[in-house]
Coordinates of N, CA and C in Angstrom, one line a residue:
M1 N -8.3 -12.8 -13.4 CA -8.8 -13.4 -12.1 C -7.8 -12.9 -11.0
S2 N -6.5 -12.9 -11.2 CA -5.6 -12.5 -10.2 C -5.8 -11.0 -9.8
R3 N -6.2 -10.2 -10.8 CA -6.4 -8.8 -10.5 C -7.6 -8.6 -9.6
V4 N -8.6 -9.4 -9.7 CA -9.8 -9.4 -8.9 C -9.4 -9.7 -7.4
I5 N -8.6 -10.8 -7.3 CA -8.2 -11.2 -6.0 C -7.3 -10.1 -5.3
H6 N -6.5 -9.5 -6.1 CA -5.6 -8.4 -5.6 C -6.5 -7.3 -5.1
Y7 N -7.5 -6.9 -5.8 CA -8.4 -5.8 -5.4 C -9.2 -6.2 -4.2
L8 N -9.6 -7.4 -4.1 CA -10.4 -7.8 -2.9 C -9.5 -7.8 -1.7
F9 N -8.2 -8.2 -1.8 CA -7.3 -8.2 -0.7 C -7.0 -6.8 -0.3
D10 N -6.8 -5.9 -1.3 CA -6.6 -4.5 -0.9 C -7.8 -3.9 -0.2
A11 N -9.0 -4.2 -0.7 CA -10.2 -3.7 0.0 C -10.3 -4.2 1.4
T12 N -9.9 -5.4 1.6 CA -10.0 -6.0 3.0 C -9.0 -5.3 3.9
L13 N -7.8 -5.1 3.4 CA -6.8 -4.4 4.2 C -7.2 -2.9 4.5
L14 N -7.9 -2.3 3.6 CA -8.4 -1.0 3.8 C -9.5 -1.0 4.9
S15 N -10.3 -2.0 4.9 CA -11.4 -2.2 5.9 C -10.8 -2.4 7.3
V16 N -9.7 -3.1 7.3 CA -9.0 -3.4 8.6 C -8.4 -2.0 9.1
A17 N -7.8 -1.3 8.2 CA -7.2 0.0 8.6 C -8.3 1.0 9.1
F18 N -9.5 1.0 8.5 CA -10.6 1.8 9.0 C -11.0 1.4 10.3
S19 N -11.0 0.0 10.5 CA -11.4 -0.5 11.9 C -10.4 -0.1 12.9
G20 N -9.1 -0.1 12.6 CA -8.1 0.3 13.6 C -8.2 1.8 13.9
A21 N -8.5 2.6 12.8 CA -8.6 4.1 13.1 C -9.8 4.4 13.9
R22 N -10.9 3.6 13.7 CA -12.1 3.8 14.5 C -11.8 3.5 16.0
R23 N -11.1 2.4 16.2 CA -10.9 1.9 17.6 C -9.9 2.8 18.3
V24 N -8.8 3.1 17.6 CA -7.7 3.9 18.3 C -8.0 5.4 18.3
G25 N -8.4 5.9 17.2 CA -8.6 7.4 17.1 C -10.0 7.8 17.4
G26 N -10.9 6.9 17.5 CA -12.3 7.3 17.8 C -13.1 7.9 16.7
F27 N -12.5 7.7 15.4 CA -13.2 8.2 14.3 C -14.2 7.1 13.8
E28 N -15.3 7.5 13.3 CA -16.4 6.6 12.8 C -17.0 7.1 11.5
F29 N -17.2 6.2 10.6 CA -17.9 6.6 9.3 C -19.3 6.9 9.6
N30 N -19.9 8.0 9.1 CA -21.3 8.3 9.3 C -22.1 7.7 8.2
E31 N -22.6 6.5 8.4 CA -23.4 5.8 7.4 C -24.7 6.4 7.2
S32 N -25.2 7.2 8.1 CA -26.5 7.8 7.9 C -26.5 8.9 6.8
K33 N -25.4 9.3 6.3 CA -25.3 10.2 5.2 C -25.6 9.5 3.9
I34 N -25.5 8.2 3.9 CA -25.8 7.5 2.6 C -27.3 7.3 2.6
E35 N -27.9 7.8 1.5 CA -29.4 7.8 1.4 C -29.9 6.4 0.9
N36 N -29.2 5.8 0.0 CA -29.6 4.5 -0.6 C -29.4 3.4 0.5
E37 N -30.5 2.7 0.8 CA -30.4 1.7 1.8 C -29.6 0.5 1.5
T38 N -29.6 0.1 0.2 CA -28.7 -1.0 -0.3 C -27.3 -0.7 -0.1
I39 N -26.9 0.5 -0.6 CA -25.5 0.9 -0.5 C -25.1 1.1 1.0
R40 N -25.9 1.6 1.8 CA -25.6 1.7 3.2 C -25.4 0.4 3.9
S41 N -26.2 -0.6 3.5 CA -26.0 -2.0 4.0 C -24.7 -2.6 3.6
V42 N -24.3 -2.3 2.3 CA -23.0 -2.8 1.8 C -21.9 -2.2 2.5
V43 N -22.0 -0.9 2.8 CA -20.9 -0.2 3.5 C -20.8 -0.7 4.9
K44 N -21.9 -1.0 5.6 CA -21.9 -1.5 7.0 C -21.2 -2.9 7.0
Q45 N -21.6 -3.7 6.0 CA -21.0 -5.1 5.9 C -19.5 -5.0 5.6
Y46 N -19.1 -4.0 4.8 CA -17.7 -3.8 4.4 C -16.9 -3.5 5.7
F47 N -17.4 -2.5 6.5 CA -16.7 -2.2 7.7 C -16.8 -3.3 8.7
G48 N -17.8 -4.1 8.7 CA -18.0 -5.2 9.6 C -16.9 -6.3 9.3
V49 N -16.5 -6.4 8.1 CA -15.4 -7.4 7.8 C -14.1 -7.0 8.5
G50 N -13.8 -5.7 8.4 CA -12.6 -5.2 9.1 C -12.7 -5.4 10.6
D51 N -13.8 -5.1 11.2 CA -14.0 -5.3 12.6 C -13.8 -6.7 13.0
W52 N -14.4 -7.6 12.2 CA -14.3 -9.1 12.5 C -12.9 -9.5 12.4
L53 N -12.1 -9.1 11.4 CA -10.7 -9.5 11.3 C -9.9 -8.9 12.4
V54 N -10.1 -7.7 12.8 CA -9.4 -7.2 14.0 C -9.7 -8.0 15.2
D55 N -11.0 -8.2 15.5 CA -11.4 -9.0 16.6 C -10.7 -10.4 16.6
Y56 N -10.7 -11.0 15.4 CA -10.1 -12.4 15.3 C -8.6 -12.3 15.6
G57 N -8.0 -11.3 15.1 CA -6.6 -11.1 15.4 C -6.3 -10.9 16.8
I58 N -7.1 -10.2 17.5 CA -6.9 -9.9 19.0 C -7.1 -11.2 19.7
V59 N -8.2 -12.0 19.4 CA -8.4 -13.3 20.0 C -7.2 -14.2 19.8
T60 N -6.7 -14.3 18.6 CA -5.6 -15.1 18.3 C -4.4 -14.7 19.1
M61 N -4.1 -13.4 19.2 CA -2.9 -12.9 19.9 C -3.0 -13.3 21.4
T62 N -4.3 -13.2 22.0 CA -4.4 -13.5 23.4 C -4.1 -15.0 23.7
K63 N -4.2 -15.9 22.7 CA -3.9 -17.3 22.8 C -2.4 -17.6 22.9
Y64 N -1.6 -16.6 22.5 CA -0.2 -16.8 22.5 C 0.5 -15.7 23.3
P65 N 0.3 -15.6 24.6 CA 0.9 -14.5 25.4 C 2.4 -14.5 25.4
E66 N 3.0 -15.7 25.1 CA 4.5 -15.7 25.0 C 5.0 -14.9 23.9
Y67 N 4.2 -14.6 22.9 CA 4.7 -13.9 21.7 C 4.1 -12.4 21.7
F68 N 2.9 -12.3 22.3 CA 2.2 -11.0 22.3 C 1.9 -10.6 23.7
K69 N 2.3 -9.4 24.1 CA 2.0 -9.0 25.5 C 1.2 -7.6 25.4
R70 N 0.4 -7.4 26.3 CA -0.4 -6.2 26.4 C 0.4 -5.0 26.9
R71 N 0.2 -3.8 26.3 CA 0.9 -2.7 26.9 C 0.2 -2.3 28.2
S72 N 0.9 -1.7 29.1 CA 0.3 -1.3 30.4 C -0.2 0.1 30.3

């Protein structure tokens, strides 16, 4: 059981890293190359988790400007 949790955590971190690369570097995964509709949907959801976590982190950081400041 602990191994499954470990792999889920690693997959989530990887999704967040992909989200950061997409936002900062302008890279985007080309989901249209995936022919299977079910797998394409799972991949979109997987990347959506990373986007949601990054958005949540940004919102949380804006609530605490004394600890986090924006770069000019």
